[in-house]
Short mmCIF file of C-alpha atoms (C1' of nucleotides) in Angstrom, two decimals:
data_model
loop_
_atom_site.label_atom_id
_atom_site.label_comp_id
_atom_site.label_asym_id
_atom_site.label_seq_id
_atom_site.Cartn_x
_atom_site.Cartn_y
_atom_site.Cartn_z
CA MET A 5 126.40 45.09 78.17
CA GLU A 6 127.00 42.21 75.79
CA ASP A 7 128.02 43.07 72.23
CA GLU A 8 125.18 41.13 70.69
CA HIS A 9 122.58 42.94 72.79
CA PHE A 10 124.21 46.25 72.01
CA VAL A 11 124.01 45.57 68.30
CA ASN A 12 120.35 44.73 68.61
CA LEU A 13 119.71 47.85 70.66
CA MET A 14 121.43 50.08 68.14
CA HIS A 15 119.97 48.41 65.10
CA ALA A 16 117.09 50.80 64.66
CA ALA A 17 118.74 53.69 66.48
CA TYR A 18 120.09 56.75 64.77
CA VAL A 19 122.01 59.90 65.54
CA GLN A 20 120.78 63.30 64.52
CA ASN A 21 122.15 66.84 64.62
CA PHE A 22 119.92 69.67 65.72
CA PRO A 23 120.39 73.44 65.52
CA PRO A 24 119.75 75.57 68.63
CA GLN A 25 116.23 76.36 69.82
CA ILE A 26 114.61 73.29 68.32
CA GLU A 27 111.82 71.71 70.32
CA LEU A 28 112.74 68.05 70.40
CA ILE A 29 109.80 66.72 72.32
CA THR A 30 106.60 68.15 73.72
CA GLU A 31 105.11 67.26 77.06
CA GLY A 32 102.04 65.06 76.75
CA ASP A 33 103.31 63.30 73.63
CA PRO A 34 103.78 59.53 73.76
CA SER A 35 107.36 58.40 74.38
CA ASP A 36 108.61 56.65 71.24
CA PHE A 37 112.35 57.14 71.63
CA LEU A 38 114.87 57.26 74.39
CA HIS A 39 117.03 60.33 73.82
CA ILE A 40 120.73 60.47 74.59
CA LEU A 41 122.57 63.74 74.39
CA LEU A 42 126.02 63.24 72.85
CA SER A 43 127.10 66.86 72.55
CA GLY A 44 125.53 70.28 72.99
CA THR A 45 122.99 71.33 75.62
CA VAL A 46 119.33 70.57 76.09
CA GLU A 47 116.80 72.27 78.32
CA LEU A 48 113.92 70.39 79.89
CA PHE A 49 110.98 72.65 80.57
CA SER A 50 107.30 72.50 81.39
CA THR A 51 104.33 74.73 80.82
CA TRP A 52 100.97 75.26 82.44
CA LYS A 53 98.43 77.88 81.51
CA ASP A 54 100.59 80.60 79.99
CA ARG A 55 103.56 79.92 82.26
CA GLU A 56 106.77 78.11 81.53
CA THR A 57 109.54 76.93 83.82
CA CYS A 58 112.96 75.39 83.32
CA MET A 59 113.02 72.00 85.03
CA ALA A 60 116.59 70.97 84.27
CA THR A 61 119.48 71.47 81.91
CA VAL A 62 121.01 68.38 80.33
CA TYR A 63 124.72 68.16 79.53
CA PRO A 64 126.45 65.35 77.62
CA ILE A 65 126.52 62.47 78.00
CA SER A 66 123.15 61.74 79.56
CA THR A 67 119.80 60.30 78.66
CA PHE A 68 116.66 62.30 79.06
CA ILE A 69 113.05 61.30 79.51
CA LEU A 70 114.09 57.84 80.63
CA ALA A 71 111.16 57.32 82.97
CA ALA A 72 108.58 57.96 80.25
CA THR A 73 110.32 55.42 78.04
CA ILE A 74 110.26 52.79 80.74
CA LYS A 75 106.65 53.36 81.67
CA SER A 76 105.54 53.86 78.07
CA ALA A 77 103.81 56.92 79.45
CA PRO A 78 103.50 60.45 78.03
CA TYR A 79 106.39 62.85 78.47
CA LEU A 80 106.05 65.08 81.52
CA MET A 81 108.48 67.66 80.20
CA SER A 82 109.29 69.27 76.89
CA ALA A 83 112.84 69.48 75.59
CA ARG A 84 114.59 71.98 73.38
CA THR A 85 118.17 72.38 72.24
CA LEU A 86 120.02 75.40 73.60
CA GLU A 87 123.02 74.93 71.34
CA LYS A 88 123.78 72.85 68.28
CA SER A 89 123.40 69.32 69.61
CA ARG A 90 124.02 65.72 68.62
CA ILE A 91 121.40 63.34 69.90
CA ALA A 92 121.05 59.57 69.64
CA LEU A 93 117.53 58.18 69.45
CA ILE A 94 116.70 54.61 70.39
CA PRO A 95 113.20 53.20 69.92
CA SER A 96 111.59 52.70 73.34
CA GLN A 97 110.60 49.12 72.63
CA ASP A 98 114.23 48.19 71.90
CA VAL A 99 115.29 49.68 75.22
CA LEU A 100 112.68 47.59 77.03
CA ALA A 101 113.75 44.47 75.13
CA ALA A 102 117.41 45.01 76.00
CA PHE A 103 116.42 45.58 79.61
CA ASP A 104 114.93 42.10 79.74
CA LYS A 105 117.79 40.37 77.98
CA ASP A 106 120.85 42.00 79.44
CA ASN A 107 121.34 42.20 83.16
CA ASP A 108 124.21 44.67 83.09
CA PHE A 109 122.17 46.97 80.91
CA ALA A 110 119.25 46.67 83.30
CA ARG A 111 121.55 47.59 86.15
CA ALA A 112 122.84 50.62 84.28
CA ILE A 113 119.33 51.76 83.43
CA VAL A 114 118.07 51.45 86.95
CA GLY A 115 121.17 53.25 88.21
CA GLU A 116 120.66 56.14 85.81
CA LEU A 117 116.99 56.30 86.72
CA ALA A 118 117.76 56.35 90.43
CA THR A 119 120.27 59.13 89.88
CA CYS A 120 117.73 61.23 87.98
CA TYR A 121 115.16 60.59 90.67
CA ARG A 122 117.49 61.64 93.45
CA SER A 123 118.43 64.69 91.46
CA VAL A 124 114.82 65.91 91.34
CA VAL A 125 114.40 65.23 95.02
CA LYS A 126 117.43 67.39 95.73
CA SER A 127 116.08 70.09 93.51
CA GLN A 128 112.76 69.94 95.31
CA LYS A 129 114.46 70.28 98.68
CA ASP A 130 116.34 73.26 97.31
CA LEU A 131 113.07 74.86 96.26
CA LYS A 132 111.09 74.18 99.41
CA LEU A 133 113.70 74.72 102.08
CA ARG A 134 115.57 77.74 100.75
CA THR A 135 114.83 81.32 99.83
CA SER A 136 115.74 82.49 96.36
CA LEU A 137 118.88 84.19 97.70
CA GLU A 138 120.03 80.99 99.33
CA ARG A 139 119.31 79.04 96.16
CA LEU A 140 121.39 81.43 94.10
CA ALA A 141 124.28 81.34 96.59
CA ASN A 142 124.32 77.56 96.54
CA TYR A 143 124.00 77.48 92.77
CA LEU A 144 127.08 79.67 92.51
CA LEU A 145 129.03 77.37 94.81
CA ARG A 146 127.98 74.32 92.79
CA THR A 147 128.90 75.99 89.51
CA GLN A 148 132.23 77.10 90.92
CA LYS A 149 132.98 73.52 91.92
CA ARG A 150 132.14 72.20 88.47
CA ALA A 151 134.37 74.86 86.94
CA GLY A 152 137.31 73.68 89.01
CA ASN A 153 136.98 75.55 92.32
CA GLY A 154 138.68 78.69 91.00
CA GLY A 155 137.90 82.14 92.34
CA ASP A 156 136.13 83.11 89.16
CA PHE A 157 134.15 81.33 86.47
CA GLU A 158 131.54 81.81 83.76
CA LEU A 159 127.83 81.22 84.13
CA PRO A 160 127.01 78.41 81.72
CA THR A 161 123.52 79.75 80.88
CA GLU A 162 121.82 83.02 80.18
CA LYS A 163 120.52 84.71 83.26
CA ARG A 164 116.87 84.54 82.21
CA ARG A 165 117.14 80.77 82.04
CA LEU A 166 119.03 80.59 85.30
CA ALA A 167 116.31 82.64 86.92
CA SER A 168 113.68 80.21 85.69
CA ALA A 169 115.70 77.23 86.86
CA LEU A 170 116.05 78.78 90.31
CA GLY A 171 112.34 79.50 90.45
CA MET A 172 112.37 83.27 90.20
CA THR A 173 111.99 86.11 87.74
CA PRO A 174 114.92 87.64 85.85
CA GLU A 175 114.37 90.92 87.68
CA ASN A 176 114.64 89.16 90.98
CA LEU A 177 117.80 87.38 89.95
CA SER A 178 119.42 90.74 89.21
CA ARG A 179 118.55 91.94 92.67
CA ALA A 180 119.68 88.68 94.21
CA PHE A 181 123.11 89.10 92.65
CA LYS A 182 123.30 92.55 94.19
CA SER A 183 122.25 91.21 97.56
CA LEU A 184 125.11 88.70 97.44
CA GLN A 185 127.68 91.47 96.92
CA PRO A 186 128.24 91.91 100.68
CA TYR A 187 129.11 88.20 100.83
CA GLY A 188 131.89 88.58 98.31
CA VAL A 189 130.21 87.93 94.98
CA GLN A 190 131.20 90.11 92.02
CA VAL A 191 129.26 89.95 88.78
CA ASP A 192 130.47 91.23 85.43
CA GLY A 193 128.23 90.00 82.65
CA ASN A 194 128.50 86.24 82.74
CA ARG A 195 131.69 86.30 84.75
CA ILE A 196 131.38 85.60 88.47
CA THR A 197 134.17 86.34 90.91
CA ILE A 198 134.00 85.05 94.44
CA THR A 199 136.20 87.19 96.64
CA ASP A 200 135.24 85.81 100.02
CA GLN A 201 134.73 82.08 99.77
CA GLU A 202 134.21 81.49 103.49
CA ASP A 203 131.69 84.25 103.88
CA LEU A 204 129.62 83.00 100.96
CA GLU A 205 129.72 79.43 102.24
CA ARG A 206 128.75 80.56 105.71
CA PHE A 207 125.70 82.22 104.20
CA ALA A 208 124.84 79.47 101.70
CA LYS A 209 125.33 76.53 104.05
CA PRO A 210 125.64 74.00 101.21
CA SER A 211 124.68 70.42 102.05
CA PRO A 212 125.67 67.27 100.16
CA LEU A 213 122.10 66.06 100.59
CA ILE A 214 120.91 68.94 98.41
CA ASP A 215 123.85 70.20 96.42
CA ASP A 216 125.90 67.15 95.53
CA HIS A 217 124.35 66.01 92.27
CA THR A 218 126.80 63.19 91.70
CA THR A 219 125.38 60.63 94.11
CA MET B 1 108.75 36.91 90.56
CA GLU B 2 109.77 33.27 90.97
CA ASP B 3 108.95 31.58 94.26
CA GLU B 4 112.53 30.59 94.90
CA HIS B 5 113.77 34.13 94.44
CA PHE B 6 111.00 35.44 96.62
CA VAL B 7 111.94 33.08 99.41
CA ASN B 8 115.56 34.21 99.18
CA LEU B 9 114.51 37.84 99.20
CA MET B 10 112.31 37.38 102.26
CA HIS B 11 114.73 35.20 104.13
CA ALA B 12 116.32 37.96 106.15
CA ALA B 13 113.38 40.33 105.90
CA TYR B 14 111.08 41.09 108.78
CA VAL B 15 107.90 42.93 109.53
CA GLN B 16 107.64 45.40 112.34
CA ASN B 17 104.90 47.47 113.95
CA PHE B 18 105.51 51.07 114.82
CA PRO B 19 103.50 53.53 116.91
CA PRO B 20 102.75 57.01 115.51
CA GLN B 21 105.39 59.72 115.41
CA ILE B 22 108.37 57.38 115.25
CA GLU B 23 111.28 58.50 113.12
CA LEU B 24 112.04 55.46 110.99
CA ILE B 25 114.99 56.79 109.06
CA THR B 26 117.03 59.97 109.07
CA GLU B 27 118.33 61.72 105.99
CA GLY B 28 122.04 61.27 105.53
CA ASP B 29 122.07 57.79 107.03
CA PRO B 30 123.25 54.90 104.86
CA SER B 31 120.48 52.86 103.29
CA ASP B 32 120.51 49.40 104.83
CA PHE B 33 116.92 48.32 104.26
CA LEU B 34 114.27 48.77 101.67
CA HIS B 35 111.09 49.78 103.48
CA ILE B 36 107.65 48.69 102.42
CA LEU B 37 104.61 50.20 104.06
CA LEU B 38 101.94 47.53 104.62
CA SER B 39 99.45 49.55 106.64
CA GLY B 40 99.29 52.95 108.27
CA THR B 41 100.80 56.20 106.96
CA VAL B 42 104.33 57.48 106.66
CA GLU B 43 105.55 60.99 106.04
CA LEU B 44 108.72 61.69 104.11
CA PHE B 45 110.28 64.98 105.12
CA SER B 46 113.51 66.89 104.84
CA THR B 47 115.25 69.49 106.90
CA TRP B 48 117.82 72.21 106.28
CA LYS B 49 119.08 74.73 108.78
CA ASP B 50 116.17 74.99 111.20
CA ARG B 51 113.51 74.39 108.53
CA GLU B 52 111.53 71.29 107.76
CA THR B 53 109.28 70.44 104.86
CA CYS B 54 106.97 67.58 104.00
CA MET B 55 108.17 65.98 100.78
CA ALA B 56 105.53 63.29 100.40
CA THR B 57 103.03 61.15 102.24
CA VAL B 58 103.21 57.41 101.73
CA TYR B 59 100.11 55.23 101.80
CA PRO B 60 100.04 51.41 101.68
CA ILE B 61 101.15 49.45 99.84
CA SER B 62 104.29 51.22 98.59
CA THR B 63 108.00 51.14 99.03
CA PHE B 64 109.87 54.15 100.17
CA ILE B 65 113.49 55.23 99.75
CA LEU B 66 113.89 52.84 96.84
CA ALA B 67 116.44 54.97 95.00
CA ALA B 68 118.81 55.12 97.95
CA THR B 69 118.64 51.33 98.25
CA ILE B 70 119.49 50.86 94.60
CA LYS B 71 122.35 53.32 94.59
CA SER B 72 123.58 52.28 98.04
CA ALA B 73 123.63 55.99 98.71
CA PRO B 74 122.56 57.95 101.81
CA TYR B 75 118.88 58.69 102.32
CA LEU B 76 117.83 62.08 100.99
CA MET B 77 114.71 62.22 103.13
CA SER B 78 113.73 61.28 106.64
CA ALA B 79 110.63 59.23 107.39
CA ARG B 80 108.28 59.12 110.32
CA THR B 81 105.08 57.27 111.01
CA LEU B 82 101.95 59.39 111.21
CA GLU B 83 99.76 56.56 112.45
CA LYS B 84 100.36 53.09 113.82
CA SER B 85 102.06 51.37 110.89
CA ARG B 86 103.19 47.95 109.74
CA ILE B 87 106.40 48.01 107.77
CA ALA B 88 108.39 45.28 106.03
CA LEU B 89 112.15 45.69 105.95
CA ILE B 90 114.31 43.93 103.38
CA PRO B 91 118.11 44.17 103.50
CA SER B 92 119.31 46.30 100.59
CA GLN B 93 121.83 43.72 99.41
CA ASP B 94 119.09 41.10 99.06
CA VAL B 95 117.06 43.49 96.92
CA LEU B 96 120.05 44.05 94.66
CA ALA B 97 120.70 40.31 94.45
CA ALA B 98 117.09 39.59 93.53
CA PHE B 99 117.26 42.33 90.94
CA ASP B 100 120.08 40.51 89.18
CA LYS B 101 118.50 37.07 89.36
CA ASP B 102 114.88 37.71 88.62
CA ASN B 103 113.85 39.61 85.53
CA ASP B 104 110.24 40.13 86.51
CA PHE B 105 111.35 41.54 89.82
CA ALA B 106 113.78 43.86 88.04
CA ARG B 107 110.94 45.04 85.83
CA ALA B 108 108.74 45.70 88.83
CA ILE B 109 111.49 47.60 90.63
CA VAL B 110 112.28 49.77 87.65
CA GLY B 111 108.58 50.42 87.15
CA GLU B 112 108.10 51.49 90.74
CA LEU B 113 111.18 53.68 90.55
CA ALA B 114 109.98 55.34 87.37
CA THR B 115 106.61 55.99 88.98
CA CYS B 116 108.22 57.62 92.01
CA TYR B 117 110.44 59.70 89.75
CA ARG B 118 107.55 60.92 87.67
CA SER B 119 105.65 61.68 90.83
CA VAL B 120 108.36 64.08 92.06
CA VAL B 121 108.56 65.71 88.65
CA LYS B 122 104.81 66.35 88.79
CA SER B 123 105.13 67.74 92.25
CA GLN B 124 107.91 70.03 91.11
CA LYS B 125 105.81 71.31 88.23
CA ASP B 126 103.02 71.94 90.70
CA LEU B 127 105.37 73.97 92.88
CA LYS B 128 107.03 76.00 90.15
CA LEU B 129 104.12 76.67 87.84
CA ARG B 130 101.31 77.35 90.29
CA THR B 131 100.53 79.81 93.05
CA SER B 132 99.67 78.45 96.46
CA LEU B 133 95.97 79.04 95.82
CA GLU B 134 96.13 77.04 92.61
CA ARG B 135 98.03 74.26 94.33
CA LEU B 136 95.40 74.02 97.03
CA ALA B 137 92.55 74.01 94.52
CA ASN B 138 94.15 71.20 92.55
CA TYR B 139 94.97 69.30 95.71
CA LEU B 140 91.32 69.42 96.68
CA LEU B 141 90.27 68.09 93.27
CA ARG B 142 92.80 65.25 93.49
CA THR B 143 91.69 64.34 96.99
CA GLN B 144 88.06 64.46 95.97
CA LYS B 145 88.81 62.06 93.14
CA ARG B 146 90.59 59.63 95.43
CA ALA B 147 87.64 59.79 97.83
CA GLY B 148 85.24 58.75 95.10
CA ASN B 149 84.29 61.99 93.35
CA GLY B 150 81.61 62.85 95.88
CA GLY B 151 80.60 66.41 96.67
CA ASP B 152 82.20 66.17 100.09
CA PHE B 153 85.10 64.35 101.66
CA GLU B 154 87.57 64.39 104.53
CA LEU B 155 91.08 65.77 104.42
CA PRO B 156 93.38 62.80 105.07
CA THR B 157 95.98 64.86 106.97
CA GLU B 158 96.19 67.63 109.50
CA LYS B 159 96.24 71.05 107.97
CA ARG B 160 99.70 71.97 109.24
CA ARG B 161 101.09 69.00 107.36
CA LEU B 162 99.05 69.78 104.27
CA ALA B 163 100.37 73.32 104.37
CA SER B 164 103.94 72.04 104.46
CA ALA B 165 103.28 69.60 101.63
CA LEU B 166 101.82 72.40 99.52
CA GLY B 167 104.78 74.61 100.28
CA MET B 168 103.15 77.23 102.47
CA THR B 169 102.60 78.18 106.07
CA PRO B 170 99.58 77.00 108.08
CA GLU B 171 98.39 80.60 108.36
CA ASN B 172 98.46 80.94 104.62
CA LEU B 173 96.57 77.72 104.13
CA SER B 174 93.77 79.06 106.31
CA ARG B 175 93.54 82.15 104.16
CA ALA B 176 93.76 80.10 100.99
CA PHE B 177 90.72 78.08 102.07
CA LYS B 178 88.84 81.31 102.59
CA SER B 179 89.89 82.59 99.19
CA LEU B 180 88.46 79.45 97.59
CA GLN B 181 85.06 80.05 99.13
CA PRO B 182 83.86 82.12 96.15
CA TYR B 183 84.67 79.12 93.94
CA GLY B 184 82.36 76.87 95.89
CA VAL B 185 84.58 75.35 98.56
CA GLN B 186 83.15 74.94 102.06
CA VAL B 187 85.40 73.96 104.95
CA ASP B 188 84.22 72.56 108.25
CA GLY B 189 87.12 71.20 110.25
CA ASN B 190 88.51 68.37 108.14
CA ARG B 191 85.35 68.10 106.07
CA ILE B 192 85.42 69.71 102.63
CA THR B 193 82.30 70.32 100.60
CA ILE B 194 82.54 71.33 97.00
CA THR B 195 79.38 73.09 95.98
CA ASP B 196 80.36 74.30 92.55
CA GLN B 197 82.46 71.66 90.83
CA GLU B 198 82.71 73.42 87.48
CA ASP B 199 83.69 76.74 88.96
CA LEU B 200 86.46 75.19 91.01
CA GLU B 201 87.76 73.23 88.04
CA ARG B 202 87.68 76.30 85.87
CA PHE B 203 89.88 78.03 88.41
CA ALA B 204 92.17 75.09 89.17
CA LYS B 205 92.70 73.98 85.58
CA PRO B 206 93.89 70.49 86.58
CA SER B 207 96.19 68.75 84.14
CA PRO B 208 96.93 65.03 83.92
CA LEU B 209 100.58 65.92 83.39
CA ILE B 210 100.67 67.38 86.90
CA ASP B 211 97.77 65.97 88.85
CA ASP B 212 97.37 62.40 87.71
CA HIS B 213 99.67 60.51 90.04
CA THR B 214 98.80 57.07 88.70
CA THR B 215 100.87 57.08 85.52
"C1'" DT C 15 82.66 67.65 133.81
"C1'" DC C 16 86.42 70.51 133.86
"C1'" DG C 17 90.56 72.09 132.33
"C1'" DC C 18 94.71 71.40 129.66
"C1'" DG C 19 97.36 71.52 125.37
"C1'" DG C 20 97.92 71.42 120.64
"C1'" DA C 21 95.99 72.80 116.37
"C1'" DA C 22 93.62 76.17 113.76
"C1'" DT C 23 92.22 80.74 112.90
"C1'" DT C 24 92.59 85.70 112.72
"C1'" DG C 25 94.51 90.37 112.44
"C1'" DA C 26 98.34 93.46 111.97
"C1'" DC C 27 102.46 93.96 110.02
"C1'" DA C 28 107.06 92.91 107.60
"C1'" DT C 29 109.34 90.76 103.97
"C1'" DT C 30 109.71 88.68 99.76
"C1'" DT C 31 108.58 88.28 95.25
"C1'" DG C 32 106.38 89.59 90.99
"C1'" DT C 33 104.87 93.17 87.55
"C1'" DC C 34 105.28 96.98 84.68
"C1'" DA C 35 107.68 100.64 82.50
"C1'" DT C 36 111.94 102.50 81.18
"C1'" DG C 37 116.61 102.81 79.83
"C1'" DC C 38 121.19 101.01 78.88
"C1'" DG C 39 124.43 98.41 76.22
"C1'" DA C 40 125.95 94.80 73.27
"C1'" DT C 41 125.11 92.38 68.96
"C1'" DG C 42 123.97 91.77 64.33
"C1'" DC C 43 122.23 93.29 60.01
"C1'" DC C 44 121.39 96.34 56.24
"C1'" DG D 1 127.66 103.94 60.32
"C1'" DG D 2 123.13 103.66 61.82
"C1'" DC D 3 119.32 101.13 63.32
"C1'" DA D 4 116.60 97.37 65.13
"C1'" DT D 5 116.63 93.73 68.50
"C1'" DC D 6 117.41 91.41 72.58
"C1'" DG D 7 119.08 90.60 77.10
"C1'" DC D 8 119.82 92.78 81.28
"C1'" DA D 9 119.36 96.22 84.90
"C1'" DT D 10 116.69 99.48 87.62
"C1'" DG D 11 112.98 102.00 89.98
"C1'" DA D 12 108.27 102.30 91.44
"C1'" DC D 13 104.63 99.89 92.70
"C1'" DA D 14 101.45 95.79 93.59
"C1'" DA D 15 100.59 91.26 95.11
"C1'" DA D 16 101.77 87.21 97.49
"C1'" DT D 17 103.64 85.13 101.29
"C1'" DG D 18 105.69 84.87 105.83
"C1'" DT D 19 105.93 86.30 110.81
"C1'" DC D 20 104.26 87.31 115.25
"C1'" DA D 21 100.86 87.60 118.73
"C1'" DA D 22 96.40 86.80 120.39
"C1'" DT D 23 92.34 84.12 120.42
"C1'" DT D 24 89.29 80.35 119.51
"C1'" DC D 25 88.33 75.61 118.83
"C1'" DC D 26 88.47 70.84 119.91
"C1'" DG D 27 89.80 66.38 121.70
"C1'" DC D 28 91.63 64.05 125.60
"C1'" DG D 29 92.65 62.76 130.15
"C1'" DA D 30 92.26 63.64 135.11
#
DNA sequence: TCGCGGAATTGACATTTGTCATGCGATGCC
DNA sequence: GGCATCGCATGACAAATGTCAATTCCGCGA
């Protein structure tokens, strides 16, 4: 975007550091600021009745709660830091103003929004078309890929959170890991070792239309 | 948007009529045209392995597969007509061109996209936070509202499709209807009668952050 | 009007998933 | 070092959901 527009956009913005486990925003609240995660990790989650579920995990550098900002509508999800995190906050009205003035910025915003949208659609397909075992298997393959396609890698989250993200209980996740043993999955704490890549892929049947979160 | 831009946008566009049960687009295909439903009904669905699930039902007047158009990425969902439908098709490149030239159009596009995005997020919360019984109860309340808040109304879709949309089997939907009887829900074919509004609402606990699909 | 075919329902049963209680093991703090 | 805490694992059990087969219902066309 143009320098002048960028200066205007950042004029009232500020960067803040947060310790872990801080609730940054609460679902239902009005959307005053666009949030951009610069470092650390943030969890997006939702609650209903006495239940809570992990909707997504945000890694740097990405925005979150962009749609609420654009629509000036209440947040649909809450957000909390998982680690010490640096977050930039830009007043929603400035984002909307920049959108009108700067075409490249508008393009970038709409691109980011479309990516987020497609990401939820993929996640919904994952949920509705697969069993929990299949979801875990595909999650492992995705995580392996992000870690560099090696035979072993670390889980980037605690298992309780992973379970929630995959739409199951922690107890069930434990059992699911055991059920994947025959397909060549070894678990030692947070360390995963895949001993039979082909067998796991044959079971998981990953699809770019569900598992490729880059497009 | 400006007349001139509109004319350019519509220049290569065309309107087509489709009979029911026609597959309009297939997931994985490249996104050549933005689709706009003018009349009729369209189902968005996805498949994996030998399974299929209903992702959303589109009613006029709305676009569908907007995100794929914007990202020039493959469709994530397939679409088929459920009834005789009129659909406008606009070449993707013309949409992108108009986006750059016309600010009001860009605003409208980003607004529509944000609405679709938020709609999937709500649907995902529905799926992950509620049991199938709770999903059905809330679906009935939403449908009642759309039908004018009367004590009785018609289901707008066949039950097999509703079951798929709610993430369950047709057999389970049948049983779920029966289980809602004690809460004042009468079913006669496609006709639903709600005899005890308060009781049903007390059970369903609808929330605008999940069930209000207008914001 | 009859009969066909697809949808819906129903019952019996299997599978999956969740719940609760318990125990283990690592971590951190006094 | 000992103790409390928390995450994780495990077993027993309950509840929810899916599967299969049989039957009923209903709209449509011959």
